Backbone as numpy.savetxt, mean C-alpha at the origin, in Angstrom:
# Nx Ny Nz CAx CAy CAz Cx Cy Cz
-19.38 2.22 -11.42 -18.14 2.93 -11.13 -17.06 1.92 -10.73
-15.85 2.13 -11.21 -14.77 1.21 -10.87 -14.26 1.48 -9.46
-13.72 0.44 -8.84 -13.19 0.57 -7.49 -11.88 1.36 -7.51
-11.59 1.96 -6.38 -10.47 2.87 -6.23 -9.62 2.39 -5.04
-8.33 2.21 -5.29 -7.40 1.77 -4.26 -6.33 2.83 -4.06
-6.10 3.17 -2.80 -5.04 4.08 -2.42 -3.79 3.26 -2.11
-2.68 3.58 -2.77 -1.42 2.87 -2.56 -0.48 3.83 -1.84
-0.24 3.55 -0.57 0.57 4.42 0.28 1.93 3.81 0.56
2.95 4.65 0.53 4.32 4.24 0.83 4.93 5.21 1.82
5.53 4.64 2.85 6.10 5.44 3.92 7.53 5.88 3.68
8.16 6.20 4.78 9.48 6.84 4.80 10.55 6.03 4.08
11.35 6.74 3.32 12.53 6.24 2.61 12.22 5.39 1.39
10.94 5.13 1.11 10.62 4.31 -0.06 10.81 5.09 -1.36
10.97 6.39 -1.27 11.34 7.19 -2.44 12.76 6.85 -2.90
13.52 6.14 -2.07 14.90 5.76 -2.40 15.02 4.35 -2.96
13.89 3.70 -3.22 13.95 2.34 -3.76 14.79 2.28 -5.02
15.53 1.20 -5.14 16.43 1.03 -6.28 17.82 1.55 -6.00
17.94 2.45 -5.01 19.24 3.03 -4.64 19.65 2.62 -3.23
18.68 2.57 -2.32 18.95 2.28 -0.91 18.96 0.78 -0.67
20.08 0.25 -0.28 20.22 -1.16 0.08 19.48 -2.09 -0.89
19.85 -2.06 -2.16 19.13 -2.89 -3.14 19.24 -4.39 -2.86
20.25 -4.80 -2.13 20.37 -6.21 -1.78 19.24 -6.65 -0.82
18.63 -5.69 -0.14 17.49 -5.97 0.74 16.18 -5.63 0.05
16.12 -4.44 -0.57 14.85 -3.91 -1.08 14.67 -4.08 -2.59
15.68 -4.52 -3.28 15.58 -4.74 -4.71 16.03 -3.54 -5.53
16.04 -3.73 -6.83 16.54 -2.71 -7.75 15.42 -1.91 -8.42
14.19 -2.32 -8.24 13.07 -1.56 -8.82 12.88 -0.28 -8.04
12.59 0.78 -8.76 12.28 2.05 -8.12 10.80 2.07 -7.77
10.40 3.03 -6.97 8.99 3.18 -6.66 8.20 3.49 -7.93
8.78 4.26 -8.84 8.13 4.55 -10.13 7.93 3.27 -10.94
8.90 2.36 -10.89 8.76 1.07 -11.58 7.58 0.27 -11.01
7.50 0.24 -9.69 6.42 -0.50 -9.02 5.07 0.12 -9.38
5.00 1.44 -9.35 3.75 2.13 -9.69 3.35 1.86 -11.13
4.31 1.83 -12.04 4.01 1.53 -13.45 3.47 0.12 -13.60
4.09 -0.84 -12.91 3.61 -2.23 -12.96 2.17 -2.32 -12.45
1.90 -1.67 -11.33 0.56 -1.71 -10.75 -0.46 -1.01 -11.65
-0.07 0.10 -12.22 -0.98 0.85 -13.09 -1.39 0.02 -14.30
-0.43 -0.66 -14.88 -0.72 -1.51 -16.04 -1.70 -2.61 -15.67
-1.46 -3.26 -14.54 -2.35 -4.33 -14.11 -3.73 -3.79 -13.74
-3.79 -2.67 -13.05 -5.07 -2.09 -12.65 -5.91 -1.70 -13.87
-5.27 -1.19 -14.90 -5.97 -0.81 -16.12 -6.68 -2.01 -16.74
-6.04 -3.15 -16.72 -6.62 -4.36 -17.29 -7.87 -4.81 -16.54
-8.04 -4.33 -15.30 -9.19 -4.72 -14.47 -10.09 -3.53 -14.14
-9.91 -2.43 -14.82 -10.73 -1.24 -14.62 -10.75 -0.79 -13.16
-9.56 -0.79 -12.55 -9.38 -0.29 -11.19 -8.66 1.05 -11.23
-9.07 1.94 -10.36 -8.40 3.23 -10.24 -7.41 3.15 -9.08
-6.19 3.62 -9.30 -5.17 3.66 -8.25 -4.75 5.11 -8.02
-4.55 5.45 -6.77 -3.93 6.72 -6.40 -2.69 6.37 -5.60
-1.55 6.89 -6.04 -0.27 6.61 -5.39 0.15 7.81 -4.55
0.73 7.52 -3.39 1.25 8.59 -2.55 2.37 8.03 -1.69
3.48 8.75 -1.66 4.63 8.42 -0.81 5.00 9.65 -0.02
5.31 9.45 1.25 5.80 10.56 2.05 6.72 10.04 3.14
7.67 10.88 3.48 8.54 10.61 4.62 7.95 11.19 5.90
6.80 11.87 5.77 6.13 12.51 6.91 4.86 11.74 7.27
4.83 11.27 8.47 3.68 10.51 8.97 2.38 11.30 8.82
2.42 12.58 9.13 1.20 13.40 9.08 0.64 13.50 7.66
1.50 13.52 6.66 1.01 13.59 5.28 0.32 12.29 4.87
0.82 11.17 5.33 0.17 9.88 5.06 -1.21 9.84 5.73
-1.28 10.31 6.96 -2.56 10.36 7.68 -3.55 11.26 6.96
-3.09 12.44 6.56 -3.98 13.37 5.83 -4.51 12.76 4.55
-3.68 12.00 3.84 -4.10 11.35 2.60 -5.18 10.30 2.89
-4.98 9.53 3.94 -5.98 8.53 4.34 -7.29 9.22 4.69
-7.22 10.26 5.50 -8.43 10.99 5.89 -9.15 11.55 4.67
-8.39 12.17 3.79 -9.01 12.80 2.62 -9.76 11.78 1.77
-9.08 10.71 1.39 -9.68 9.73 0.48 -10.67 8.80 1.18
-10.54 8.66 2.49 -11.40 7.74 3.20 -12.62 8.36 3.83
-12.51 9.63 4.22 -13.59 10.25 4.99 -14.01 11.63 4.53
-13.05 12.46 4.15 -13.34 13.88 4.04 -13.72 14.37 2.65
-13.35 13.66 1.61 -13.61 14.17 0.28 -15.11 14.13 -0.04
-15.57 15.13 -0.73 -16.95 15.15 -1.21 -17.01 14.66 -2.66
-15.85 14.49 -3.26 -15.75 14.05 -4.65 -15.81 12.52 -4.70
-16.86 11.99 -5.27 -17.07 10.54 -5.30 -15.92 9.81 -5.99
-15.30 10.42 -6.98 -14.22 9.74 -7.71 -12.94 9.65 -6.88
-12.84 10.40 -5.79 -11.67 10.34 -4.92 -11.85 9.37 -3.76
-13.08 8.94 -3.50 -13.32 8.00 -2.40 -12.70 6.65 -2.72
-12.14 6.03 -1.72 -11.44 4.76 -1.93 -12.25 3.58 -1.41
-11.91 2.42 -1.97 -12.54 1.17 -1.56 -11.56 0.27 -0.81
-10.28 0.62 -0.84 -9.26 -0.17 -0.15 -7.92 0.51 -0.19
-7.00 -0.01 0.60 -5.66 0.58 0.73 -4.61 -0.52 0.65
-3.57 -0.26 -0.13 -2.34 -1.04 -0.09 -1.32 -0.13 0.57
-0.74 -0.60 1.66 0.19 0.27 2.39 1.48 -0.46 2.73
2.59 0.21 2.42 3.89 -0.18 2.92 4.29 0.93 3.88
4.03 0.73 5.18 4.33 1.80 6.13 5.82 2.04 6.35
6.66 1.13 5.84 8.11 1.22 6.02 8.42 1.30 7.52
9.28 2.19 7.93 9.66 2.29 9.33 8.51 2.63 10.27
7.45 3.24 9.73 6.28 3.55 10.56 5.56 2.28 11.02
5.86 1.16 10.38 5.27 -0.13 10.77 5.46 -0.39 12.26
6.63 -0.05 12.75 7.05 -0.42 14.09 6.83 0.69 15.12
6.33 1.84 14.66 6.25 3.00 15.56 4.91 3.73 15.55
4.09 3.58 14.53 2.99 4.52 14.33 1.61 3.98 14.71
1.23 4.29 15.92 -0.13 4.01 16.36 -1.10 4.95 15.65
-0.71 6.18 15.41 -1.62 7.15 14.79 -1.91 6.82 13.33
-0.96 6.27 12.61 -1.20 5.83 11.23 -2.15 4.63 11.24
-1.96 3.74 12.16 -2.88 2.61 12.35 -4.29 3.13 12.62
-4.40 4.09 13.54 -5.71 4.64 13.90 -6.40 5.30 12.71
-5.63 5.95 11.86 -6.20 6.58 10.66 -6.80 5.52 9.74
-6.10 4.41 9.55 -6.62 3.33 8.72 -7.89 2.73 9.34
-7.89 2.54 10.64 -9.08 1.98 11.29 -10.26 2.95 11.23
-9.99 4.25 11.27 -11.06 5.25 11.24 -11.84 5.24 9.94
-11.17 4.91 8.83 -11.89 4.95 7.54 -12.64 3.65 7.26
-12.36 2.60 8.04 -13.09 1.34 7.93 -13.10 0.78 6.50
-11.93 0.75 5.90 -11.75 0.17 4.56 -10.76 -0.98 4.66
-10.89 -1.99 3.82 -9.92 -3.08 3.86 -8.54 -2.58 3.46
-7.51 -3.14 4.09 -6.15 -2.78 3.69 -5.23 -3.97 3.76
-4.22 -3.91 2.90 -3.18 -4.94 2.84 -1.85 -4.27 3.17
-1.14 -4.85 4.11 0.18 -4.38 4.52 1.23 -5.10 3.68
2.12 -4.33 3.06 3.15 -4.88 2.18 4.53 -4.44 2.67
5.45 -5.39 2.65 6.86 -5.09 2.92 7.70 -5.81 1.88
8.68 -5.13 1.34 9.55 -5.72 0.33 10.39 -6.84 0.90
10.93 -6.63 2.09 11.76 -7.65 2.73 10.90 -8.45 3.70
11.43 -9.57 4.14 10.75 -10.36 5.17 11.11 -9.75 6.51
10.20 -8.97 7.07 10.49 -8.25 8.31 10.73 -9.21 9.48
10.27 -10.45 9.36 10.42 -11.41 10.44 11.78 -12.12 10.43
12.54 -11.93 9.36 13.88 -12.53 9.31 14.97 -11.48 9.50
14.53 -10.28 9.90 15.50 -9.19 10.08 15.66 -8.89 11.58
16.13 -7.70 11.89 16.38 -7.31 13.28 15.09 -7.46 14.10
15.25 -7.76 15.37 14.11 -8.02 16.26 13.13 -6.85 16.30
13.62 -5.61 16.26 12.70 -4.48 16.34 11.77 -4.39 15.14
12.12 -5.05 14.03 11.27 -5.05 12.84 10.18 -6.13 12.87
10.20 -6.98 13.85 9.25 -8.08 13.90 7.85 -7.64 14.31
7.74 -6.54 15.03 6.43 -6.06 15.48 5.85 -5.05 14.49
4.59 -5.26 14.16 3.86 -4.32 13.30 2.62 -3.84 14.04
2.36 -2.54 13.97 1.14 -1.98 14.53 -0.05 -2.15 13.57
0.17 -2.78 12.42 -0.86 -2.88 11.39 -1.36 -4.30 11.14
-0.49 -5.28 11.31 -0.77 -6.65 10.86 -2.04 -7.25 11.46
-2.33 -6.95 12.72 -3.49 -7.57 13.36 -4.82 -7.04 12.82
-4.78 -5.93 12.12 -6.01 -5.34 11.55 -6.05 -5.43 10.03
-4.92 -5.75 9.41 -4.85 -5.83 7.95 -5.61 -7.05 7.45
-6.19 -6.94 6.25 -6.79 -8.11 5.61 -5.72 -9.14 5.32
-4.51 -8.66 5.00 -3.40 -9.55 4.69 -2.09 -8.83 4.97
-1.07 -9.62 5.23 0.31 -9.14 5.36 1.12 -9.87 4.32
1.79 -9.11 3.47 2.65 -9.70 2.44 4.05 -9.16 2.67
4.98 -10.05 2.95 6.36 -9.59 3.15 7.33 -10.59 2.55
8.46 -10.04 2.07 9.52 -10.88 1.56 9.45 -11.20 0.08
8.45 -10.68 -0.62 8.32 -10.96 -2.05 8.88 -9.85 -2.93
9.52 -8.87 -2.34 10.01 -7.74 -3.12 8.84 -7.00 -3.76
9.07 -6.46 -4.95 8.04 -5.69 -5.66 6.82 -6.53 -5.98
6.99 -7.83 -6.09 5.86 -8.72 -6.36 4.82 -8.66 -5.24
5.22 -8.27 -4.05 4.27 -8.12 -2.95 3.17 -7.13 -3.26
3.52 -6.03 -3.93 2.51 -5.04 -4.32 1.53 -5.63 -5.32
2.05 -6.39 -6.28 1.18 -7.03 -7.29 0.26 -8.03 -6.60
0.79 -8.77 -5.65 -0.03 -9.73 -4.90 -1.13 -9.01 -4.13
-0.82 -7.88 -3.54 -1.83 -7.09 -2.82 -2.92 -6.61 -3.79
-2.51 -6.15 -4.96 -3.48 -5.72 -5.96 -4.33 -6.90 -6.41
-3.72 -8.05 -6.60 -4.46 -9.26 -6.99 -5.48 -9.64 -5.91
-5.14 -9.42 -4.66 -6.10 -9.67 -3.58 -7.35 -8.82 -3.78
-7.16 -7.54 -4.07 -8.31 -6.66 -4.26 -9.07 -7.00 -5.54
-8.37 -7.40 -6.58 -9.04 -7.84 -7.81 -9.99 -8.99 -7.49
-9.52 -9.95 -6.72 -10.37 -11.09 -6.33 -11.48 -10.65 -5.38
-11.15 -9.81 -4.42 -12.14 -9.35 -3.43 -13.28 -8.62 -4.11
-12.96 -7.82 -5.11 -13.98 -7.04 -5.82 -14.64 -7.84 -6.93
-14.18 -9.07 -7.15 -14.76 -9.91 -8.20 -14.53 -9.36 -9.60
-13.38 -8.73 -9.79 -13.09 -8.08 -11.07 -12.67 -9.12 -12.12
-13.07 -8.86 -13.33 -12.66 -9.65 -14.49 -11.88 -8.73 -15.41
-10.92 -9.25 -16.17 -10.17 -8.38 -17.09 -11.13 -7.76 -18.10
-10.86 -6.50 -18.41 -11.64 -5.82 -19.43 -11.11 -6.20 -20.80
-11.96 -6.26 -21.75 -11.55 -6.59 -23.12 -11.23 -5.31 -23.85
-10.27 -5.38 -24.72 -10.00 -4.21 -25.54 -8.61 -3.83 -25.48
């Protein structure tokens, strides 16, 4: 069975490409998902994408795919998460990730450490397998590449 990665995006990331493109870039979330899907297909990885502006919906998605589902094809092996503004505020989202005991990579489009002081603290970084920030949309591809290497995946032929 191929590995399954949950790609979570937090508040306001539905506005990518429109909201402050000088900071977040011109790619939309759909563009990023298409790029990741193409790469995942080449390595026989399953991706599930989810974006919400509601913290509780992100938590429910983590619980479902990490703990509660009885459907084997919905169970995940890892998480790529851009918590967006929840990075700096959400202990409960952090706790949900820790509860499922799956590796996760924290991604930020901008370099959160070169921005306002309140953006420098993350409730996720100390538990994440990796933190990728400042690479724009390439950060998501780098996170996926991390899992490709972690799972020892080779490109599929065909």
